């Protein structure tokens, strides 16, 4: 057993799927299955079980993950000892939102010195799990205003601090310039049922469909990364609800206002409760707050 094996097991627990975990870890599915089998044999107990909800933890698996989280968190602290606080690379997890990546790249471009930073996109709960385990030190989650208390409670359950970064971010209908809705000045939620709809397959995105009345949409496509998301919309048929912003091919998309509902999201940054962000992380958070103020959001 080594640190990588602990991380592999935790990723499977987060994804609830060996296939999805293998894709995120950039390893083959057979190799990952073999690692889990060897880990269970070494420990002498079953960590995972299959169910209709995917790969779930057994009772002993839950206890194993609690210990693994602590070990990986302390290991991350040890790795940071070799870096001066002012020169530590940033290790970030974020919900699938293009604005965070865009601003992250802008922040790096303005830095006088470059660093081997890392940003990984995932679902909201996975962000919390990643920060709690110490695999990422700074996380960003995006949730409906109505779900604010739920995520604050969830953050506390993970022993994380969750602070507002931007509030009341409006949602739009995102379409390609080839789509029939492109020239409309506004669109109702009911009209969205007439077109194929694409969304991320994390728990929070699926829950949000119920909140806005789209859970019964007859033609939905679930994807697990922004590349697939943009490709589906760029194809010309699919639509989705999205925060307005620049995209990798911003000229190919447009954002149509919603006529019958006011839909807003809040953006939060997450750290472990006892973690003090280092200098560069504080500078990045300040950079995001300044952007929010300039962009008309509520910082």
PDB file of C-alpha atoms in Angstrom:
ATOM      1  CA  UNK A   1       0.000   0.000   0.000  1.00  0.00           C
ATOM      2  CA  UNK A   2       1.260   3.494  -0.811  1.00  0.00           C
ATOM      3  CA  UNK A   3      -0.095   7.048  -0.963  1.00  0.00           C
ATOM      4  CA  UNK A   4      -1.179   6.615  -4.577  1.00  0.00           C
ATOM      5  CA  UNK A   5      -3.291   3.605  -3.646  1.00  0.00           C
ATOM      6  CA  UNK A   6      -5.057   5.633  -0.954  1.00  0.00           C
ATOM      7  CA  UNK A   7      -5.769   8.375  -3.473  1.00  0.00           C
ATOM      8  CA  UNK A   8      -7.043   5.839  -6.023  1.00  0.00           C
ATOM      9  CA  UNK A   9      -9.443   4.334  -3.486  1.00  0.00           C
ATOM     10  CA  UNK A  10     -10.735   7.761  -2.451  1.00  0.00           C
ATOM     11  CA  UNK A  11     -11.299   8.754  -6.075  1.00  0.00           C
ATOM     12  CA  UNK A  12     -13.370   5.597  -6.664  1.00  0.00           C
ATOM     13  CA  UNK A  13     -15.399   6.424  -3.543  1.00  0.00           C
ATOM     14  CA  UNK A  14     -16.037   9.955  -4.823  1.00  0.00           C
ATOM     15  CA  UNK A  15     -16.914   8.918  -8.392  1.00  0.00           C
ATOM     16  CA  UNK A  16     -18.870   5.816  -7.343  1.00  0.00           C
ATOM     17  CA  UNK A  17     -17.553   4.314 -10.553  1.00  0.00           C
ATOM     18  CA  UNK A  18     -14.278   2.564 -11.376  1.00  0.00           C
ATOM     19  CA  UNK A  19     -14.548   3.688 -14.995  1.00  0.00           C
ATOM     20  CA  UNK A  20     -15.020   7.388 -14.126  1.00  0.00           C
ATOM     21  CA  UNK A  21     -12.295   7.216 -11.478  1.00  0.00           C
ATOM     22  CA  UNK A  22      -9.893   5.645 -13.969  1.00  0.00           C
ATOM     23  CA  UNK A  23     -10.586   8.462 -16.443  1.00  0.00           C
ATOM     24  CA  UNK A  24      -9.902  11.110 -13.813  1.00  0.00           C
ATOM     25  CA  UNK A  25      -6.739   9.380 -12.586  1.00  0.00           C
ATOM     26  CA  UNK A  26      -5.509   8.732 -16.154  1.00  0.00           C
ATOM     27  CA  UNK A  27      -5.044   5.006 -15.530  1.00  0.00           C
ATOM     28  CA  UNK A  28      -6.689   1.983 -17.151  1.00  0.00           C
ATOM     29  CA  UNK A  29      -9.820   0.476 -15.625  1.00  0.00           C
ATOM     30  CA  UNK A  30      -8.250  -3.023 -15.256  1.00  0.00           C
ATOM     31  CA  UNK A  31      -5.235  -1.527 -13.483  1.00  0.00           C
ATOM     32  CA  UNK A  32      -7.447   0.423 -11.062  1.00  0.00           C
ATOM     33  CA  UNK A  33      -9.592  -2.659 -10.382  1.00  0.00           C
ATOM     34  CA  UNK A  34      -6.388  -4.583  -9.622  1.00  0.00           C
ATOM     35  CA  UNK A  35      -5.187  -1.893  -7.199  1.00  0.00           C
ATOM     36  CA  UNK A  36      -8.494  -2.050  -5.294  1.00  0.00           C
ATOM     37  CA  UNK A  37      -8.416  -5.844  -5.186  1.00  0.00           C
ATOM     38  CA  UNK A  38      -4.855  -5.881  -3.852  1.00  0.00           C
ATOM     39  CA  UNK A  39      -5.722  -3.189  -1.314  1.00  0.00           C
ATOM     40  CA  UNK A  40      -8.661  -5.204   0.018  1.00  0.00           C
ATOM     41  CA  UNK A  41      -6.538  -8.360   0.160  1.00  0.00           C
ATOM     42  CA  UNK A  42      -3.790  -6.534   2.054  1.00  0.00           C
ATOM     43  CA  UNK A  43      -6.294  -5.131   4.570  1.00  0.00           C
ATOM     44  CA  UNK A  44      -8.250  -8.371   4.791  1.00  0.00           C
ATOM     45  CA  UNK A  45     -11.649  -6.727   4.363  1.00  0.00           C
ATOM     46  CA  UNK A  46     -14.059  -5.540   1.675  1.00  0.00           C
ATOM     47  CA  UNK A  47     -13.992  -1.776   1.099  1.00  0.00           C
ATOM     48  CA  UNK A  48     -16.474  -1.453  -1.766  1.00  0.00           C
ATOM     49  CA  UNK A  49     -19.763  -3.032  -2.805  1.00  0.00           C
ATOM     50  CA  UNK A  50     -21.767  -2.736  -5.998  1.00  0.00           C
ATOM     51  CA  UNK A  51     -25.312  -1.336  -5.964  1.00  0.00           C
ATOM     52  CA  UNK A  52     -27.812   0.236  -8.359  1.00  0.00           C
ATOM     53  CA  UNK A  53     -26.291   3.593  -7.320  1.00  0.00           C
ATOM     54  CA  UNK A  54     -22.813   2.513  -8.402  1.00  0.00           C
ATOM     55  CA  UNK A  55     -19.780   1.518  -6.335  1.00  0.00           C
ATOM     56  CA  UNK A  56     -20.438   2.266  -2.651  1.00  0.00           C
ATOM     57  CA  UNK A  57     -18.362   1.960   0.504  1.00  0.00           C
ATOM     58  CA  UNK A  58     -18.939  -0.803   3.024  1.00  0.00           C
ATOM     59  CA  UNK A  59     -18.963   0.056   6.746  1.00  0.00           C
ATOM     60  CA  UNK A  60     -15.278  -0.840   6.963  1.00  0.00           C
ATOM     61  CA  UNK A  61     -14.698   1.119   3.768  1.00  0.00           C
ATOM     62  CA  UNK A  62     -16.122   4.244   5.411  1.00  0.00           C
ATOM     63  CA  UNK A  63     -13.707   3.836   8.350  1.00  0.00           C
ATOM     64  CA  UNK A  64     -10.851   3.240   5.919  1.00  0.00           C
ATOM     65  CA  UNK A  65     -11.672   6.461   4.045  1.00  0.00           C
ATOM     66  CA  UNK A  66     -11.709   8.495   7.253  1.00  0.00           C
ATOM     67  CA  UNK A  67      -8.172   7.308   8.022  1.00  0.00           C
ATOM     68  CA  UNK A  68      -7.022   7.666   4.409  1.00  0.00           C
ATOM     69  CA  UNK A  69      -8.295  11.253   4.352  1.00  0.00           C
ATOM     70  CA  UNK A  70      -6.239  12.102   7.442  1.00  0.00           C
ATOM     71  CA  UNK A  71      -3.114  10.405   6.076  1.00  0.00           C
ATOM     72  CA  UNK A  72      -3.315  12.155   2.690  1.00  0.00           C
ATOM     73  CA  UNK A  73      -3.991  15.489   4.343  1.00  0.00           C
ATOM     74  CA  UNK A  74      -0.875  15.187   6.510  1.00  0.00           C
ATOM     75  CA  UNK A  75       1.132  13.977   3.512  1.00  0.00           C
ATOM     76  CA  UNK A  76       0.103  17.083   1.571  1.00  0.00           C
ATOM     77  CA  UNK A  77       1.336  19.250   4.451  1.00  0.00           C
ATOM     78  CA  UNK A  78       4.702  17.470   4.364  1.00  0.00           C
ATOM     79  CA  UNK A  79       5.043  18.121   0.633  1.00  0.00           C
ATOM     80  CA  UNK A  80       4.475  21.824   1.233  1.00  0.00           C
ATOM     81  CA  UNK A  81       7.464  22.075   3.594  1.00  0.00           C
ATOM     82  CA  UNK A  82       9.848  22.389   0.652  1.00  0.00           C
ATOM     83  CA  UNK A  83       8.064  25.497  -0.673  1.00  0.00           C
ATOM     84  CA  UNK A  84       8.323  29.021   0.598  1.00  0.00           C
ATOM     85  CA  UNK A  85       4.801  30.317   1.352  1.00  0.00           C
ATOM     86  CA  UNK A  86       5.095  33.032  -1.294  1.00  0.00           C
ATOM     87  CA  UNK A  87       6.076  30.457  -3.930  1.00  0.00           C
ATOM     88  CA  UNK A  88       3.767  27.528  -3.247  1.00  0.00           C
ATOM     89  CA  UNK A  89       1.934  26.172  -6.290  1.00  0.00           C
ATOM     90  CA  UNK A  90      -1.851  26.323  -6.119  1.00  0.00           C
ATOM     91  CA  UNK A  91      -3.772  23.056  -6.071  1.00  0.00           C
ATOM     92  CA  UNK A  92      -7.399  23.856  -6.843  1.00  0.00           C
ATOM     93  CA  UNK A  93     -10.621  21.917  -7.353  1.00  0.00           C
ATOM     94  CA  UNK A  94     -13.595  23.622  -8.974  1.00  0.00           C
ATOM     95  CA  UNK A  95     -17.088  22.941 -10.189  1.00  0.00           C
ATOM     96  CA  UNK A  96     -17.439  22.816 -13.998  1.00  0.00           C
ATOM     97  CA  UNK A  97     -17.550  26.544 -14.711  1.00  0.00           C
ATOM     98  CA  UNK A  98     -15.540  28.189 -17.487  1.00  0.00           C
ATOM     99  CA  UNK A  99     -15.188  31.533 -15.687  1.00  0.00           C
ATOM    100  CA  UNK A 100     -13.025  30.011 -12.943  1.00  0.00           C
ATOM    101  CA  UNK A 101     -10.637  28.488 -15.468  1.00  0.00           C
ATOM    102  CA  UNK A 102     -10.553  31.697 -17.515  1.00  0.00           C
ATOM    103  CA  UNK A 103      -9.791  33.849 -14.469  1.00  0.00           C
ATOM    104  CA  UNK A 104      -7.284  31.298 -13.173  1.00  0.00           C
ATOM    105  CA  UNK A 105      -5.370  31.580 -16.466  1.00  0.00           C
ATOM    106  CA  UNK A 106      -5.607  35.377 -16.369  1.00  0.00           C
ATOM    107  CA  UNK A 107      -4.232  35.396 -12.825  1.00  0.00           C
ATOM    108  CA  UNK A 108      -1.317  33.168 -13.840  1.00  0.00           C
ATOM    109  CA  UNK A 109      -0.581  35.366 -16.851  1.00  0.00           C
ATOM    110  CA  UNK A 110      -0.261  38.422 -14.614  1.00  0.00           C
ATOM    111  CA  UNK A 111       2.134  36.684 -12.210  1.00  0.00           C
ATOM    112  CA  UNK A 112       5.749  37.744 -12.412  1.00  0.00           C
ATOM    113  CA  UNK A 113       6.852  34.147 -11.806  1.00  0.00           C
ATOM    114  CA  UNK A 114       5.242  30.947 -13.065  1.00  0.00           C
ATOM    115  CA  UNK A 115       4.418  27.921 -10.890  1.00  0.00           C
ATOM    116  CA  UNK A 116       3.406  24.278 -11.476  1.00  0.00           C
ATOM    117  CA  UNK A 117      -0.199  24.889 -10.430  1.00  0.00           C
ATOM    118  CA  UNK A 118      -3.019  22.367 -10.817  1.00  0.00           C
ATOM    119  CA  UNK A 119      -6.762  22.896 -11.333  1.00  0.00           C
ATOM    120  CA  UNK A 120      -9.160  19.945 -11.486  1.00  0.00           C
ATOM    121  CA  UNK A 121     -12.872  20.206 -12.290  1.00  0.00           C
ATOM    122  CA  UNK A 122     -15.471  18.002 -10.600  1.00  0.00           C
ATOM    123  CA  UNK A 123     -18.925  18.044  -8.977  1.00  0.00           C
ATOM    124  CA  UNK A 124     -19.686  20.149  -5.897  1.00  0.00           C
ATOM    125  CA  UNK A 125     -19.612  17.283  -3.414  1.00  0.00           C
ATOM    126  CA  UNK A 126     -16.418  15.969  -4.976  1.00  0.00           C
ATOM    127  CA  UNK A 127     -14.839  19.411  -4.454  1.00  0.00           C
ATOM    128  CA  UNK A 128     -15.710  19.242  -0.749  1.00  0.00           C
ATOM    129  CA  UNK A 129     -14.361  15.692  -0.498  1.00  0.00           C
ATOM    130  CA  UNK A 130     -11.157  16.676  -2.299  1.00  0.00           C
ATOM    131  CA  UNK A 131     -10.517  19.655   0.000  1.00  0.00           C
ATOM    132  CA  UNK A 132     -11.397  17.629   3.105  1.00  0.00           C
ATOM    133  CA  UNK A 133      -8.925  14.910   2.064  1.00  0.00           C
ATOM    134  CA  UNK A 134      -6.163  17.466   1.461  1.00  0.00           C
ATOM    135  CA  UNK A 135      -5.774  16.562  -2.220  1.00  0.00           C
ATOM    136  CA  UNK A 136      -6.644  20.151  -3.118  1.00  0.00           C
ATOM    137  CA  UNK A 137      -6.173  23.102  -0.793  1.00  0.00           C
ATOM    138  CA  UNK A 138      -8.657  25.521  -2.347  1.00  0.00           C
ATOM    139  CA  UNK A 139     -12.036  24.575  -3.817  1.00  0.00           C
ATOM    140  CA  UNK A 140     -14.849  26.404  -5.599  1.00  0.00           C
ATOM    141  CA  UNK A 141     -18.473  25.293  -5.599  1.00  0.00           C
ATOM    142  CA  UNK A 142     -21.400  26.807  -7.468  1.00  0.00           C
ATOM    143  CA  UNK A 143     -24.937  26.226  -6.220  1.00  0.00           C
ATOM    144  CA  UNK A 144     -28.474  27.564  -6.438  1.00  0.00           C
ATOM    145  CA  UNK A 145     -29.328  30.330  -3.990  1.00  0.00           C
ATOM    146  CA  UNK A 146     -32.093  28.057  -2.644  1.00  0.00           C
ATOM    147  CA  UNK A 147     -29.506  25.345  -1.851  1.00  0.00           C
ATOM    148  CA  UNK A 148     -27.184  27.632   0.104  1.00  0.00           C
ATOM    149  CA  UNK A 149     -27.915  26.193   3.552  1.00  0.00           C
ATOM    150  CA  UNK A 150     -27.606  22.630   2.276  1.00  0.00           C
ATOM    151  CA  UNK A 151     -24.064  23.202   1.054  1.00  0.00           C
ATOM    152  CA  UNK A 152     -23.030  25.148   4.130  1.00  0.00           C
ATOM    153  CA  UNK A 153     -24.166  22.173   6.251  1.00  0.00           C
ATOM    154  CA  UNK A 154     -22.403  19.751   3.937  1.00  0.00           C
ATOM    155  CA  UNK A 155     -19.202  21.790   4.200  1.00  0.00           C
ATOM    156  CA  UNK A 156     -19.404  21.628   7.998  1.00  0.00           C
ATOM    157  CA  UNK A 157     -19.892  17.848   7.782  1.00  0.00           C
ATOM    158  CA  UNK A 158     -16.628  17.683   5.831  1.00  0.00           C
ATOM    159  CA  UNK A 159     -14.931  19.985   8.393  1.00  0.00           C
ATOM    160  CA  UNK A 160     -14.534  22.671   5.740  1.00  0.00           C
ATOM    161  CA  UNK A 161     -14.941  26.424   5.754  1.00  0.00           C
ATOM    162  CA  UNK A 162     -17.238  27.703   2.984  1.00  0.00           C
ATOM    163  CA  UNK A 163     -17.250  31.444   2.234  1.00  0.00           C
ATOM    164  CA  UNK A 164     -19.231  33.437  -0.319  1.00  0.00           C
ATOM    165  CA  UNK A 165     -17.205  34.773  -3.217  1.00  0.00           C
ATOM    166  CA  UNK A 166     -19.936  35.907  -5.625  1.00  0.00           C
ATOM    167  CA  UNK A 167     -23.695  35.950  -5.080  1.00  0.00           C
ATOM    168  CA  UNK A 168     -26.806  36.260  -7.233  1.00  0.00           C
ATOM    169  CA  UNK A 169     -25.092  35.187 -10.459  1.00  0.00           C
ATOM    170  CA  UNK A 170     -27.859  34.993 -13.099  1.00  0.00           C
ATOM    171  CA  UNK A 171     -28.418  31.918 -15.250  1.00  0.00           C
ATOM    172  CA  UNK A 172     -29.150  32.001 -18.978  1.00  0.00           C
ATOM    173  CA  UNK A 173     -30.058  29.502 -21.666  1.00  0.00           C
ATOM    174  CA  UNK A 174     -26.841  28.668 -23.487  1.00  0.00           C
ATOM    175  CA  UNK A 175     -27.205  27.859 -27.210  1.00  0.00           C
ATOM    176  CA  UNK A 176     -25.042  27.840 -30.308  1.00  0.00           C
ATOM    177  CA  UNK A 177     -25.430  30.439 -33.029  1.00  0.00           C
ATOM    178  CA  UNK A 178     -26.863  27.693 -35.225  1.00  0.00           C
ATOM    179  CA  UNK A 179     -29.745  27.032 -32.813  1.00  0.00           C
ATOM    180  CA  UNK A 180     -33.356  28.232 -33.420  1.00  0.00           C
ATOM    181  CA  UNK A 181     -33.350  30.004 -30.031  1.00  0.00           C
ATOM    182  CA  UNK A 182     -30.305  32.089 -30.945  1.00  0.00           C
ATOM    183  CA  UNK A 183     -32.243  35.144 -32.156  1.00  0.00           C
ATOM    184  CA  UNK A 184     -34.849  35.110 -29.384  1.00  0.00           C
ATOM    185  CA  UNK A 185     -34.755  37.908 -26.812  1.00  0.00           C
ATOM    186  CA  UNK A 186     -35.937  35.565 -24.041  1.00  0.00           C
ATOM    187  CA  UNK A 187     -37.145  31.997 -23.538  1.00  0.00           C
ATOM    188  CA  UNK A 188     -39.388  30.265 -20.991  1.00  0.00           C
ATOM    189  CA  UNK A 189     -38.554  27.109 -19.047  1.00  0.00           C
ATOM    190  CA  UNK A 190     -41.410  25.326 -20.821  1.00  0.00           C
ATOM    191  CA  UNK A 191     -39.823  26.024 -24.213  1.00  0.00           C
ATOM    192  CA  UNK A 192     -36.673  24.179 -23.154  1.00  0.00           C
ATOM    193  CA  UNK A 193     -38.577  20.889 -23.349  1.00  0.00           C
ATOM    194  CA  UNK A 194     -38.693  21.272 -27.137  1.00  0.00           C
ATOM    195  CA  UNK A 195     -34.919  20.879 -27.537  1.00  0.00           C
ATOM    196  CA  UNK A 196     -32.300  18.301 -26.444  1.00  0.00           C
ATOM    197  CA  UNK A 197     -30.797  19.335 -23.100  1.00  0.00           C
ATOM    198  CA  UNK A 198     -27.233  18.647 -21.898  1.00  0.00           C
ATOM    199  CA  UNK A 199     -26.044  18.820 -18.287  1.00  0.00           C
ATOM    200  CA  UNK A 200     -23.276  17.533 -16.038  1.00  0.00           C
ATOM    201  CA  UNK A 201     -23.849  14.200 -14.335  1.00  0.00           C
ATOM    202  CA  UNK A 202     -22.931  15.221 -10.783  1.00  0.00           C
ATOM    203  CA  UNK A 203     -25.445  15.094  -7.925  1.00  0.00           C
ATOM    204  CA  UNK A 204     -25.883  18.870  -7.649  1.00  0.00           C
ATOM    205  CA  UNK A 205     -26.633  19.344 -11.379  1.00  0.00           C
ATOM    206  CA  UNK A 206     -29.237  16.577 -11.389  1.00  0.00           C
ATOM    207  CA  UNK A 207     -30.799  17.970  -8.205  1.00  0.00           C
ATOM    208  CA  UNK A 208     -30.961  21.414  -9.825  1.00  0.00           C
ATOM    209  CA  UNK A 209     -33.044  20.014 -12.701  1.00  0.00           C
ATOM    210  CA  UNK A 210     -35.728  19.147 -10.163  1.00  0.00           C
ATOM    211  CA  UNK A 211     -35.524  22.622  -8.652  1.00  0.00           C
ATOM    212  CA  UNK A 212     -36.130  24.404 -11.977  1.00  0.00           C
ATOM    213  CA  UNK A 213     -38.688  21.908 -13.311  1.00  0.00           C
ATOM    214  CA  UNK A 214     -36.565  20.136 -15.924  1.00  0.00           C
ATOM    215  CA  UNK A 215     -36.217  16.731 -14.268  1.00  0.00           C
ATOM    216  CA  UNK A 216     -38.833  15.244 -16.634  1.00  0.00           C
ATOM    217  CA  UNK A 217     -37.159  16.551 -19.768  1.00  0.00           C
ATOM    218  CA  UNK A 218     -37.570  13.693 -22.296  1.00  0.00           C
ATOM    219  CA  UNK A 219     -34.286  14.214 -24.141  1.00  0.00           C
ATOM    220  CA  UNK A 220     -31.414  14.776 -21.717  1.00  0.00           C
ATOM    221  CA  UNK A 221     -27.731  14.031 -22.155  1.00  0.00           C
ATOM    222  CA  UNK A 222     -25.451  13.662 -19.108  1.00  0.00           C
ATOM    223  CA  UNK A 223     -21.744  14.492 -19.537  1.00  0.00           C
ATOM    224  CA  UNK A 224     -18.836  14.550 -17.105  1.00  0.00           C
ATOM    225  CA  UNK A 225     -16.585  17.312 -18.443  1.00  0.00           C
ATOM    226  CA  UNK A 226     -16.793  20.730 -20.080  1.00  0.00           C
ATOM    227  CA  UNK A 227     -15.320  19.494 -23.356  1.00  0.00           C
ATOM    228  CA  UNK A 228     -18.293  17.190 -23.891  1.00  0.00           C
ATOM    229  CA  UNK A 229     -20.649  19.901 -22.666  1.00  0.00           C
ATOM    230  CA  UNK A 230     -19.394  22.490 -25.152  1.00  0.00           C
ATOM    231  CA  UNK A 231     -19.240  19.972 -27.995  1.00  0.00           C
ATOM    232  CA  UNK A 232     -22.898  19.026 -27.485  1.00  0.00           C
ATOM    233  CA  UNK A 233     -24.033  22.656 -27.612  1.00  0.00           C
ATOM    234  CA  UNK A 234     -21.678  23.548 -30.452  1.00  0.00           C
ATOM    235  CA  UNK A 235     -23.237  20.724 -32.485  1.00  0.00           C
ATOM    236  CA  UNK A 236     -26.301  22.968 -32.832  1.00  0.00           C
ATOM    237  CA  UNK A 237     -29.183  21.023 -31.263  1.00  0.00           C
ATOM    238  CA  UNK A 238     -28.445  20.874 -27.539  1.00  0.00           C
ATOM    239  CA  UNK A 239     -29.092  23.656 -25.045  1.00  0.00           C
ATOM    240  CA  UNK A 240     -28.410  24.093 -21.326  1.00  0.00           C
ATOM    241  CA  UNK A 241     -28.708  26.493 -18.410  1.00  0.00           C
ATOM    242  CA  UNK A 242     -25.407  28.217 -17.762  1.00  0.00           C
ATOM    243  CA  UNK A 243     -23.671  31.165 -16.198  1.00  0.00           C
ATOM    244  CA  UNK A 244     -22.918  33.735 -18.875  1.00  0.00           C
ATOM    245  CA  UNK A 245     -19.269  34.130 -19.691  1.00  0.00           C
ATOM    246  CA  UNK A 246     -16.518  33.636 -22.196  1.00  0.00           C
ATOM    247  CA  UNK A 247     -15.940  30.077 -23.349  1.00  0.00           C
ATOM    248  CA  UNK A 248     -13.097  28.437 -25.270  1.00  0.00           C
ATOM    249  CA  UNK A 249     -14.985  29.397 -28.430  1.00  0.00           C
ATOM    250  CA  UNK A 250     -17.079  32.265 -27.120  1.00  0.00           C
ATOM    251  CA  UNK A 251     -18.062  33.449 -30.581  1.00  0.00           C
ATOM    252  CA  UNK A 252     -19.896  30.193 -31.184  1.00  0.00           C
ATOM    253  CA  UNK A 253     -22.325  30.543 -28.278  1.00  0.00           C
ATOM    254  CA  UNK A 254     -24.875  33.001 -26.990  1.00  0.00           C
ATOM    255  CA  UNK A 255     -26.811  33.360 -23.731  1.00  0.00           C
ATOM    256  CA  UNK A 256     -30.559  33.966 -23.893  1.00  0.00           C
ATOM    257  CA  UNK A 257     -32.392  35.437 -20.838  1.00  0.00           C
ATOM    258  CA  UNK A 258     -35.083  33.355 -19.116  1.00  0.00           C
ATOM    259  CA  UNK A 259     -38.494  35.036 -19.194  1.00  0.00           C
ATOM    260  CA  UNK A 260     -40.547  33.278 -16.527  1.00  0.00           C
ATOM    261  CA  UNK A 261     -38.093  32.547 -13.709  1.00  0.00           C
ATOM    262  CA  UNK A 262     -35.288  34.369 -11.941  1.00  0.00           C
ATOM    263  CA  UNK A 263     -32.551  31.772 -11.545  1.00  0.00           C
ATOM    264  CA  UNK A 264     -29.447  32.682  -9.569  1.00  0.00           C
ATOM    265  CA  UNK A 265     -26.347  30.889  -8.331  1.00  0.00           C
ATOM    266  CA  UNK A 266     -23.806  31.629  -5.604  1.00  0.00           C
ATOM    267  CA  UNK A 267     -20.093  30.899  -5.846  1.00  0.00           C
ATOM    268  CA  UNK A 268     -18.186  29.851  -2.706  1.00  0.00           C
ATOM    269  CA  UNK A 269     -14.558  29.085  -1.991  1.00  0.00           C
ATOM    270  CA  UNK A 270     -13.784  26.175   0.291  1.00  0.00           C
ATOM    271  CA  UNK A 271     -10.833  25.315   2.513  1.00  0.00           C
ATOM    272  CA  UNK A 272     -10.290  23.009   5.445  1.00  0.00           C
ATOM    273  CA  UNK A 273     -11.578  24.668   8.617  1.00  0.00           C
ATOM    274  CA  UNK A 274      -8.127  25.118  10.155  1.00  0.00           C
ATOM    275  CA  UNK A 275      -6.322  25.941   6.904  1.00  0.00           C
ATOM    276  CA  UNK A 276      -4.941  29.426   6.295  1.00  0.00           C
ATOM    277  CA  UNK A 277      -4.584  30.101   2.548  1.00  0.00           C
ATOM    278  CA  UNK A 278      -1.035  30.889   1.500  1.00  0.00           C
ATOM    279  CA  UNK A 279      -0.008  34.166  -0.097  1.00  0.00           C
ATOM    280  CA  UNK A 280      -0.756  33.207  -3.713  1.00  0.00           C
ATOM    281  CA  UNK A 281      -4.111  31.672  -2.774  1.00  0.00           C
ATOM    282  CA  UNK A 282      -5.077  34.850  -0.928  1.00  0.00           C
ATOM    283  CA  UNK A 283      -4.021  36.886  -3.951  1.00  0.00           C
ATOM    284  CA  UNK A 284      -6.142  34.707  -6.252  1.00  0.00           C
ATOM    285  CA  UNK A 285      -9.205  35.033  -4.019  1.00  0.00           C
ATOM    286  CA  UNK A 286      -8.678  38.814  -3.947  1.00  0.00           C
ATOM    287  CA  UNK A 287      -8.339  38.756  -7.756  1.00  0.00           C
ATOM    288  CA  UNK A 288     -11.699  36.959  -8.041  1.00  0.00           C
ATOM    289  CA  UNK A 289     -13.399  39.405  -5.660  1.00  0.00           C
ATOM    290  CA  UNK A 290     -12.107  42.350  -7.685  1.00  0.00           C
ATOM    291  CA  UNK A 291     -13.396  40.770 -10.877  1.00  0.00           C
ATOM    292  CA  UNK A 292     -16.803  40.214  -9.294  1.00  0.00           C
ATOM    293  CA  UNK A 293     -17.021  43.890  -8.341  1.00  0.00           C
ATOM    294  CA  UNK A 294     -15.973  45.016 -11.819  1.00  0.00           C
ATOM    295  CA  UNK A 295     -18.368  42.593 -13.495  1.00  0.00           C
ATOM    296  CA  UNK A 296     -21.362  43.841 -11.534  1.00  0.00           C
ATOM    297  CA  UNK A 297     -21.686  40.754  -9.329  1.00  0.00           C
ATOM    298  CA  UNK A 298     -22.057  40.999  -5.580  1.00  0.00           C
ATOM    299  CA  UNK A 299     -18.653  40.123  -4.067  1.00  0.00           C
TER     300      UNK A 299
END
